[in-house]
Coordinates of C-alpha atoms in Angstrom, one line a residue:
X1 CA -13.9 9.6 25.6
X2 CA -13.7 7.0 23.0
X3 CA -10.2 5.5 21.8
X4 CA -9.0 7.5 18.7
X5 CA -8.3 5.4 15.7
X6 CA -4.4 5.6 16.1
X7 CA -4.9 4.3 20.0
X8 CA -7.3 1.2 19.0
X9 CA -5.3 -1.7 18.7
X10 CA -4.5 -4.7 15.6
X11 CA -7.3 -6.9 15.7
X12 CA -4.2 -9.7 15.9
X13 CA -1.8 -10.3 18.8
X14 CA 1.6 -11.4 16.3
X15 CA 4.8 -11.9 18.6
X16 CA 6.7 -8.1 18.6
X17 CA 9.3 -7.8 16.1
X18 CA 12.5 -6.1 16.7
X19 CA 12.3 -2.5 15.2
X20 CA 15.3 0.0 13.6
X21 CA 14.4 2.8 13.4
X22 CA 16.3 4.7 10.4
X23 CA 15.6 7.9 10.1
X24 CA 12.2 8.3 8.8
X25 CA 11.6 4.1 8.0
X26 CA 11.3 1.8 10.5
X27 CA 12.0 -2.1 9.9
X28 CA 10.7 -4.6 11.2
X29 CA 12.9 -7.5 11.6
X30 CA 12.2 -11.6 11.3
X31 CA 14.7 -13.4 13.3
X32 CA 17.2 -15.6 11.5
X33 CA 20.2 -14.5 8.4
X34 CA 18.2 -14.2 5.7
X35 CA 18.2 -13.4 2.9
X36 CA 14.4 -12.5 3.4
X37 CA 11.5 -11.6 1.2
X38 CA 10.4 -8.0 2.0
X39 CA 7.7 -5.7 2.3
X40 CA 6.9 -2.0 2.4
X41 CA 4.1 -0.8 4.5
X42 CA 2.4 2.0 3.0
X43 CA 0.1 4.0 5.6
X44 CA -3.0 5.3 5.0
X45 CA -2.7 9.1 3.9
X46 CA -3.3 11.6 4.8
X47 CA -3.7 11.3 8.9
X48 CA -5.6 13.5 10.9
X49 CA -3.4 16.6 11.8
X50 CA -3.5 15.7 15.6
X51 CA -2.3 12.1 15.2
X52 CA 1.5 10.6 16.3
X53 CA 3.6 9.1 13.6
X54 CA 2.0 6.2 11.4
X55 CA 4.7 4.1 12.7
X56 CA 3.7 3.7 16.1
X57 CA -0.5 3.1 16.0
X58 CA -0.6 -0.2 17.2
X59 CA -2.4 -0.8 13.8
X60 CA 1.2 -0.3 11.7
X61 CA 3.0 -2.0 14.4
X62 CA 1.0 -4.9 14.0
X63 CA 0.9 -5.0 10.3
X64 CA 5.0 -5.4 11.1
X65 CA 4.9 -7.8 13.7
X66 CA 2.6 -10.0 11.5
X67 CA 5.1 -9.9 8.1
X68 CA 8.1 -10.4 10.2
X69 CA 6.8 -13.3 12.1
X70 CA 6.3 -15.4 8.5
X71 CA 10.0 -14.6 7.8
X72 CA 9.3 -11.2 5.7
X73 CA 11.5 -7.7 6.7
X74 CA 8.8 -5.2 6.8
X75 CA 9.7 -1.5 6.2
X76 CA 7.5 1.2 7.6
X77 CA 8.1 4.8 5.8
X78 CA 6.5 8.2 7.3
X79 CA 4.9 9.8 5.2
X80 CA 2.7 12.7 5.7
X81 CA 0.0 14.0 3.0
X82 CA -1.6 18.0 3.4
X83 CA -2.0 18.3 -0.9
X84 CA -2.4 16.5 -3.7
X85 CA 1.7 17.8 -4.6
X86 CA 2.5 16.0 -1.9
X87 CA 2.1 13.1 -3.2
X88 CA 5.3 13.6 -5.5
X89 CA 7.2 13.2 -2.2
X90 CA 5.5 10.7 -0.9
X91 CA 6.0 8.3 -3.9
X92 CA 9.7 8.9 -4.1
X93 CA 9.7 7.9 -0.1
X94 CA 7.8 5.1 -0.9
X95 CA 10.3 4.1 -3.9
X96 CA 13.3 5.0 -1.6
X97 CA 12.0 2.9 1.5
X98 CA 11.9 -0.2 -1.2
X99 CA 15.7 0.4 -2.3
X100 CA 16.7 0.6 1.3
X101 CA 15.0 -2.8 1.9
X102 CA 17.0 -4.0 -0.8
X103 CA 20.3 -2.6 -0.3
X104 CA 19.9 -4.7 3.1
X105 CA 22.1 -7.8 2.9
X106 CA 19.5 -9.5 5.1
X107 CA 16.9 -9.0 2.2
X108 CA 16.3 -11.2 -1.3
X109 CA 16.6 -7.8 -3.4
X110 CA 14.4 -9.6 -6.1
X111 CA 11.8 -11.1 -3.6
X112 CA 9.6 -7.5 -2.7
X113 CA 6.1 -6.5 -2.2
X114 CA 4.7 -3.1 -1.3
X115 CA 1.1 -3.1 1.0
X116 CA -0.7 -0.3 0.6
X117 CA -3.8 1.2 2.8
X118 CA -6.7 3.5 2.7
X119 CA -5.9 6.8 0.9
X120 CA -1.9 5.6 -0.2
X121 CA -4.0 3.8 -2.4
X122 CA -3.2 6.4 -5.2
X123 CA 0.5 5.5 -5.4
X124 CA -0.8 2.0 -6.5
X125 CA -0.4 3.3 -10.1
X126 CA 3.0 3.7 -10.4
X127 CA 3.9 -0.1 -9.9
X128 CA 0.7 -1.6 -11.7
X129 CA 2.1 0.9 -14.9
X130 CA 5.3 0.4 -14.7
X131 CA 6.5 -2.6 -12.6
X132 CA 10.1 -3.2 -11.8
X133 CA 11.3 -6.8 -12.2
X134 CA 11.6 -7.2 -8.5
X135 CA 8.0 -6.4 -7.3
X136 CA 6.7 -10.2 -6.8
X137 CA 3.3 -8.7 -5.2
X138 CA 1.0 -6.0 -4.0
X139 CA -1.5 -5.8 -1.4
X140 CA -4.3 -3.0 -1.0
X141 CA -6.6 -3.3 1.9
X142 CA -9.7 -0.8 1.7
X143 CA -7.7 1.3 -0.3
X144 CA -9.0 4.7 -2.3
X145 CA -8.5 4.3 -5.9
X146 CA -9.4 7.8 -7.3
X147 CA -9.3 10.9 -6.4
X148 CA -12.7 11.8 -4.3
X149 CA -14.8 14.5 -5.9
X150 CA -14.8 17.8 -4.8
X151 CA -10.5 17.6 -4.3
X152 CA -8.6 19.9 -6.5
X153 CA -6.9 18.5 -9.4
X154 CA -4.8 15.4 -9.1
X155 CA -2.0 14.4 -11.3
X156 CA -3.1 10.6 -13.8
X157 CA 0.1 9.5 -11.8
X158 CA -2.2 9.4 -8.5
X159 CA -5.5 7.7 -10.2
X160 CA -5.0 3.8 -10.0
X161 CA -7.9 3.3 -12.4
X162 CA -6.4 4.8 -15.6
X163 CA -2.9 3.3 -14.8
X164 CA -5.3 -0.1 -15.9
X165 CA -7.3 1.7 -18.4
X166 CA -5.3 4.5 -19.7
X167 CA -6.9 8.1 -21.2
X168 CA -6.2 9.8 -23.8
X169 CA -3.8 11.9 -23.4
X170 CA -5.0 15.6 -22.6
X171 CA -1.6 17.7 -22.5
X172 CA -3.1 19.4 -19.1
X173 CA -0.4 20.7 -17.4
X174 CA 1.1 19.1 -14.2
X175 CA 1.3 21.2 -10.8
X176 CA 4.8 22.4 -10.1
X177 CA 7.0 19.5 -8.3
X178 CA 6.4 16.7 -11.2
X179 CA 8.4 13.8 -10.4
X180 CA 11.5 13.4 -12.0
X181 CA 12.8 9.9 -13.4
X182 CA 14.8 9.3 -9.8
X183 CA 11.4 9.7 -8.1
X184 CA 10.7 6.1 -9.3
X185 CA 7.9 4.0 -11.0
X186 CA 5.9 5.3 -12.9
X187 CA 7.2 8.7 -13.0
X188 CA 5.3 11.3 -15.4
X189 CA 6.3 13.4 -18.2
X190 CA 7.1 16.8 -17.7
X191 CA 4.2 17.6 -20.0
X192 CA 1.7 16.2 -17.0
X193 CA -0.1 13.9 -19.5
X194 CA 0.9 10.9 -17.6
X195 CA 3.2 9.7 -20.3
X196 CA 3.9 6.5 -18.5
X197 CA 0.4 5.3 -18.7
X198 CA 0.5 4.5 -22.5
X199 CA 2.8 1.5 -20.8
X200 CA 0.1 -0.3 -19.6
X201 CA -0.7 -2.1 -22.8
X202 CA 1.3 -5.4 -22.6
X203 CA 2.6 -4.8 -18.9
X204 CA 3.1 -8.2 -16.9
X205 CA 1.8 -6.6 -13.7
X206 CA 2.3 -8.6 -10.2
X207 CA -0.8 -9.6 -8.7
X208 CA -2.9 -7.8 -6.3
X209 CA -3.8 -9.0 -3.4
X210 CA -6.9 -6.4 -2.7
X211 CA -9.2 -6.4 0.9
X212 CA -12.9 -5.2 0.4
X213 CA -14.5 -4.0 3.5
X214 CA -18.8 -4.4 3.2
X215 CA -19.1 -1.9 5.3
X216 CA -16.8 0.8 3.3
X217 CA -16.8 4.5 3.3
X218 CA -19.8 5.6 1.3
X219 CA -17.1 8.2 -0.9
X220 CA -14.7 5.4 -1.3
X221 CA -16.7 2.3 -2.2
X222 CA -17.5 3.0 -6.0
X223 CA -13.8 3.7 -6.1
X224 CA -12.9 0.3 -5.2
X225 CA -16.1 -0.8 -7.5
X226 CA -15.0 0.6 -10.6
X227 CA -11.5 -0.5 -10.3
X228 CA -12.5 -4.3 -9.8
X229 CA -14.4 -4.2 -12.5
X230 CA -11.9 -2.5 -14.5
X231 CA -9.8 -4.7 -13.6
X232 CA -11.5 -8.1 -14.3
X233 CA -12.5 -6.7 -17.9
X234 CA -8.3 -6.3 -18.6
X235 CA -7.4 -9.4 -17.5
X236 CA -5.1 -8.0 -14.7
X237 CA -4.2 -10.3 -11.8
X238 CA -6.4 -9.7 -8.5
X239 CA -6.8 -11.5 -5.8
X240 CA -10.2 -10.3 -3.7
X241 CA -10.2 -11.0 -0.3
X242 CA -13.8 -10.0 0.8
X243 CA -14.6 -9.0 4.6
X244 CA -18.4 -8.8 4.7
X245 CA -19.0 -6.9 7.5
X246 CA -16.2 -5.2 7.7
X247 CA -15.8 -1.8 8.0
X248 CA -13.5 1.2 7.0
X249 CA -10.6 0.5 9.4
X250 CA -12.1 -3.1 10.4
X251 CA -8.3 -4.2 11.3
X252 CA -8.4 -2.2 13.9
X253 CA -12.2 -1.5 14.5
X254 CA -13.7 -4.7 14.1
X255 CA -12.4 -7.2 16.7
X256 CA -14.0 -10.2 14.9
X257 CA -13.0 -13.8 13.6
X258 CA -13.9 -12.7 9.9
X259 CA -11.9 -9.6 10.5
X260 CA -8.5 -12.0 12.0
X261 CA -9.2 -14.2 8.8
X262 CA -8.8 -11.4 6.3
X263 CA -5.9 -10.1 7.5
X264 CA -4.3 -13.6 7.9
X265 CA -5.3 -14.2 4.2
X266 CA -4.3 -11.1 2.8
X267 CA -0.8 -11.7 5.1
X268 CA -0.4 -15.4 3.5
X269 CA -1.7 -14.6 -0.2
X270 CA 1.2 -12.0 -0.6
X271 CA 3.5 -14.2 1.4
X272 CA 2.7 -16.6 -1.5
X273 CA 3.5 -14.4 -4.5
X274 CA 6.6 -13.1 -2.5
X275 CA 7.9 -17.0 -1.9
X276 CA 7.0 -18.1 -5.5
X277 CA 9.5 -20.0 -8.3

């Protein structure tokens, strides 16, 4: 038998971090005072039904390790994905994990950065729409950007592409559970029209620090295509970090140099937006 995904280990060896575990968020602690610069770990969704929590695969655990041994407190939410509605919850756990980093008196409450992964790519559009002044960066690393075909109906909420390039309105309506204003950035109307999107004109959005794998998913490569170019056309701040024969999962499946480099750049570019004047 081959080692599952959630068994392979982080293609990096980063001294262990301590680790609280708070109910359902884990932190992953630098040594020293503080105040530090912080990040929130957003796991790929969903997981297969068989796996453990998020928070322990070696991959995650490394992902912590590697923030907290550059000085950053790392917060590590589960969050578990069945539906598209659950994605309501899952972006108000998301929003909640970031407020507990920054009710934490060892954290620089203005100094955050949220790193998103695989399919929690969709909850990229509620903090390119509608940033709070506190978000200094975000990362994506082969992340899905819209909704794949075939799923049922998503909410404009969950489709990173039109928070940069907003539709027209439609008045659809939205599945039961919309998200109410405490449920956090970008939070849509009750109409389901994805209100919030008209904010994107004039928007001063933190840059993104996005990973490309060459070897990506066949169903989630034109997602990543479309929202790059997308992106470059409106101006909005990216930073590419290209991994050339890399594949979905590389940082765990593809034990290479390039694949060490990637993840160190994608760790230090954010680390540089987070650290900033």
């Amino acid at each position: 038998m081959g080692t599952s995904f959630w068994e392979s280990p982080f293609v990096l060896d980063p001294r262990p971090a301590t680790v609280e575990r708070h109910g359902d968020v884990d932190l992953h602690v630098p040594t020293g005072d503080g105040p530090h610069p912080a990040v929130v770990i957003v796991h790929g969704v969903p997981g297969p039904p068989e796996a453990p929590d998020a928070r322990d695969w070696p991959l995650y655990r490394g992902y912590g390790a590697l923030l907290a041994e550059r000085d950053v407190l790392a917060a590590i939410p589960r969050l578990t994905v069945t539906s598209p509605d659950d994605l309501y919850a899952v972006a108000a756990r998301v929003a909640a994990a970031a407020e507990l980093l920054r009710a934490d008196p060892r954290v620089d409450a203005e100094r955050l950065g949220l790193w998103f992964f695989s399919g929690a790519g969709l909850l990229l559009g509620d903090w390119l729409r509608d940033p709070p002044r506190w978000l200094r960066g975000l990362a994506a690393t082969y992340p899905l950007l819209a909704p794949l075909p075939g799923w049922p109906p998503v909410d404009p909420r969950f489709r990173p592409l039109d928070a940069l390039d907003p539709p027209a309105a439609t008045g659809d309506a939205a599945p039961s559970g919309t998200a109410s204003p405490a449920d956090g950035p970008g939070a849509t109307s009750s109409d389901g029209s994805g209100a919030k999107a008209t904010q994107a004109e004039g928007v001063a959005r933190p840059t993104l620090v996005l990973t490309r794998a060459g070897r990506e998913r066949p169903e989630v490569a034109p997602t990543i295509e479309a929202f790059t170019a997308v992106a470059r056309r409106r101006g909005i701040p990216l930073h590419v970090v290209d991994v050339p024969n890399g594949q979905h999962g590389f940082d765990a499946l593809d034990h290479t140099e390039e694949s060490r480099a990637a993840v160190r750049t994608a760790r230090d570019t954010l680390l540089d937006l987070l650290t900033a004047p």
